[in-house]
């Protein structure tokens, strides 16, 4: 297992579309292990492979609280096959946009299809934080960020702030 560096905006890699995983190889299992270690270290509740510079459709999520046992889930090629018409609003964060939080409206519940780490197809009905988090992570796989749901003014402001930091830090 290895801790990987999380890419932050304005890195253009975050706008790339990730490729489907064709089979669960030992490299994919090692990638998932690295992602979980990196996500727990950040700390975060989710991570998409693209956030560590790997353009493969792999996502990790663990919604367990600090004092609870870990509940890691690895989603390979996750797809939303149905979404509710009712929506929910959640104040989202992103490890690729550190210390910036804004409310985002998304479908309140979704039905997912994905491959698990054993290579088995799975379906999941997600609501609450799981629904929000998996939609945020699938957006990463499609090169989309939660700031894309905000007004142009807010998005431009946050991009300008991170461009300035990048210039300063090189
Ligand atoms: O994908 C990411 O950048 C990870 C992101 C996931 C996410 C959070 C909130 C709503 C939607 C998706 C994070 O994990 S940000 C950090 C965070 O939310 C958190 C960190 C520690 C404890 C609890 C939450
Ligand atoms: Zn994110």
Coordinates of C-alpha atoms and ligand atoms in Angstrom, one line a residue:
X1 CA 0.0 0.0 0.0
X2 CA 1.2 3.5 -0.7
X3 CA 0.0 7.0 0.1
X4 CA -0.5 8.9 -3.2
X5 CA -0.5 12.7 -3.8
X6 CA -4.0 14.1 -4.4
X7 CA -4.2 16.4 -7.4
X8 CA -5.9 19.8 -6.9
X9 CA -7.5 22.4 -9.1
X10 CA -6.5 24.0 -11.6
X11 CA -4.7 20.8 -12.7
X12 CA -6.3 20.0 -16.1
X13 CA -6.0 16.2 -15.4
X14 CA -9.2 16.6 -13.3
X15 CA -11.1 17.5 -16.5
X16 CA -10.2 14.2 -18.3
X17 CA -12.7 11.4 -18.7
X18 CA -11.6 8.1 -17.1
X19 CA -11.6 4.8 -19.0
X20 CA -13.6 1.7 -18.0
X21 CA -11.7 -1.1 -16.2
X22 CA -11.8 -4.2 -18.3
X23 CA -10.9 -6.7 -15.6
X24 CA -10.0 -6.7 -11.9
X25 CA -6.3 -7.4 -12.1
X26 CA -3.7 -7.3 -9.2
X27 CA -2.8 -3.7 -10.4
X28 CA -6.5 -2.6 -9.9
X29 CA -6.5 -4.3 -6.4
X30 CA -3.3 -2.4 -5.6
X31 CA -4.8 0.8 -6.9
X32 CA -7.9 0.4 -4.7
X33 CA -5.6 -0.3 -1.7
X34 CA -3.6 2.9 -2.4
X35 CA -6.8 4.9 -2.9
X36 CA -8.3 3.7 0.5
X37 CA -5.0 4.6 2.3
X38 CA -4.9 8.0 0.6
X39 CA -8.6 8.7 1.4
X40 CA -8.3 7.7 5.1
X41 CA -5.1 9.8 5.4
X42 CA -6.7 12.9 3.8
X43 CA -9.2 12.4 5.5
X44 CA -12.1 12.0 3.1
X45 CA -15.2 9.9 2.7
X46 CA -14.7 9.3 -1.0
X47 CA -12.0 9.3 -3.7
X48 CA -11.9 8.8 -7.4
X49 CA -8.8 7.3 -9.1
X50 CA -8.4 10.4 -11.3
X51 CA -7.7 12.4 -8.1
X52 CA -4.4 10.5 -7.7
X53 CA -3.8 10.9 -11.5
X54 CA -5.0 7.4 -12.6
X55 CA -7.6 7.7 -15.4
X56 CA -9.5 4.4 -14.6
X57 CA -13.1 4.2 -13.4
X58 CA -12.4 3.3 -9.8
X59 CA -14.0 4.9 -6.7
X60 CA -13.6 4.3 -3.0
X61 CA -16.1 5.3 -0.3
X62 CA -16.3 4.8 3.4
X63 CA -19.0 6.6 5.3
X64 CA -18.2 5.1 8.7
X65 CA -17.7 7.7 11.5
X66 CA -14.4 8.1 13.3
X67 CA -15.4 6.0 16.3
X68 CA -16.9 3.2 14.1
X69 CA -15.3 0.2 12.3
X70 CA -14.2 0.9 8.8
X71 CA -16.7 0.1 6.0
X72 CA -14.7 0.5 2.8
X73 CA -16.5 0.0 -0.5
X74 CA -14.7 -0.1 -3.9
X75 CA -16.8 0.7 -6.9
X76 CA -15.4 -0.3 -10.3
X77 CA -17.1 1.2 -13.4
X78 CA -20.0 2.6 -11.3
X79 CA -23.1 3.7 -13.2
X80 CA -26.3 5.4 -12.2
X81 CA -29.1 3.4 -13.7
X82 CA -32.0 5.4 -12.1
X83 CA -32.2 8.6 -10.2
X84 CA -35.1 10.0 -8.1
X85 CA -37.0 13.1 -9.2
X86 CA -36.8 14.4 -5.6
X87 CA -33.6 16.2 -4.7
X88 CA -31.6 16.8 -1.6
X89 CA -29.1 19.6 -0.8
X90 CA -25.8 18.8 0.9
X91 CA -22.8 20.9 1.7
X92 CA -20.1 19.2 -0.3
X93 CA -16.4 19.3 -0.1
X94 CA -13.7 17.9 -2.4
X95 CA -10.2 16.7 -1.7
X96 CA -9.1 18.3 -5.0
X97 CA -10.5 21.7 -3.9
X98 CA -9.2 21.8 -0.3
X99 CA -11.1 23.7 2.4
X100 CA -13.9 24.9 0.1
X101 CA -17.5 23.8 0.9
X102 CA -20.8 24.8 -0.9
X103 CA -24.3 23.4 -1.1
X104 CA -25.1 21.3 -4.1
X105 CA -28.5 20.0 -5.2
X106 CA -28.6 16.4 -6.6
X107 CA -31.2 13.6 -6.9
X108 CA -31.9 12.4 -3.4
X109 CA -31.6 8.7 -4.2
X110 CA -30.0 6.7 -7.0
X111 CA -29.8 3.0 -8.2
X112 CA -26.2 2.0 -9.0
X113 CA -24.6 -0.7 -10.9
X114 CA -20.9 -1.5 -10.4
X115 CA -18.3 -4.2 -10.3
X116 CA -16.9 -5.1 -6.8
X117 CA -13.2 -5.8 -6.0
X118 CA -13.9 -9.5 -6.6
X119 CA -15.1 -8.8 -10.1
X120 CA -18.7 -9.5 -9.3
X121 CA -21.5 -7.2 -10.7
X122 CA -23.5 -5.5 -7.9
X123 CA -26.5 -3.2 -7.6
X124 CA -27.1 -0.8 -4.8
X125 CA -30.0 1.6 -3.9
X126 CA -28.3 4.6 -2.4
X127 CA -29.8 7.6 -0.5
X128 CA -28.6 10.2 2.0
X129 CA -24.9 10.8 2.1
X130 CA -24.1 7.7 0.0
X131 CA -26.3 9.0 -2.9
X132 CA -24.5 12.4 -2.7
X133 CA -21.1 11.0 -2.4
X134 CA -21.3 8.4 -5.2
X135 CA -22.8 11.1 -7.6
X136 CA -19.8 13.4 -6.7
X137 CA -17.3 10.6 -7.4
X138 CA -18.9 9.5 -10.7
X139 CA -18.8 13.1 -11.7
X140 CA -15.0 13.0 -11.1
X141 CA -14.8 10.0 -13.5
X142 CA -16.5 12.2 -16.1
X143 CA -14.2 15.2 -15.5
X144 CA -16.8 17.1 -13.6
X145 CA -16.3 18.9 -10.3
X146 CA -18.9 20.0 -7.7
X147 CA -18.1 23.7 -8.4
X148 CA -19.6 23.1 -11.9
X149 CA -23.0 23.2 -10.2
X150 CA -22.4 26.6 -8.7
X151 CA -22.8 30.1 -10.3
X152 CA -20.1 31.2 -12.7
X153 CA -19.2 33.9 -10.3
X154 CA -18.5 31.5 -7.4
X155 CA -16.7 29.0 -9.7
X156 CA -14.5 31.8 -11.2
X157 CA -13.7 33.0 -7.7
X158 CA -12.6 29.6 -6.4
X159 CA -10.6 28.9 -9.6
X160 CA -8.8 32.3 -9.3
X161 CA -7.9 31.5 -5.7
X162 CA -6.4 28.2 -6.5
X163 CA -4.5 29.6 -9.6
X164 CA -3.0 32.2 -7.3
X165 CA -1.9 29.4 -4.8
X166 CA -0.4 27.4 -7.7
X167 CA 1.6 30.4 -9.0
X168 CA 2.9 31.1 -5.5
X169 CA 3.8 27.4 -4.7
X170 CA 4.9 26.6 -8.3
Ligands
LIG1 O1 -14.2 13.1 -3.9 C1 -13.7 13.8 -3.0 O2 -13.1 14.8 -3.3 C2 -13.9 13.4 -1.6 C3 -15.0 14.2 -0.9 C4 -16.3 13.4 -1.0 C5 -17.5 14.1 -0.7 C6 -17.7 14.8 0.4 C7 -18.9 15.5 0.7 C8 -20.0 15.4 -0.2 C9 -19.7 14.7 -1.4 C10 -18.6 14.1 -1.6 C11 -14.6 14.3 0.6 O3 -14.4 13.4 1.3 S1 -14.4 15.9 1.2 C12 -14.0 15.7 3.0 C13 -15.2 15.3 3.8 O4 -16.3 15.4 3.4 C14 -15.0 14.7 5.1 C15 -13.7 14.5 5.7 C16 -13.6 14.0 6.9 C17 -14.7 13.6 7.7 C18 -16.0 13.8 7.1 C19 -16.1 14.3 5.9
LIG2 ZN1 -14.2 15.5 -5.1

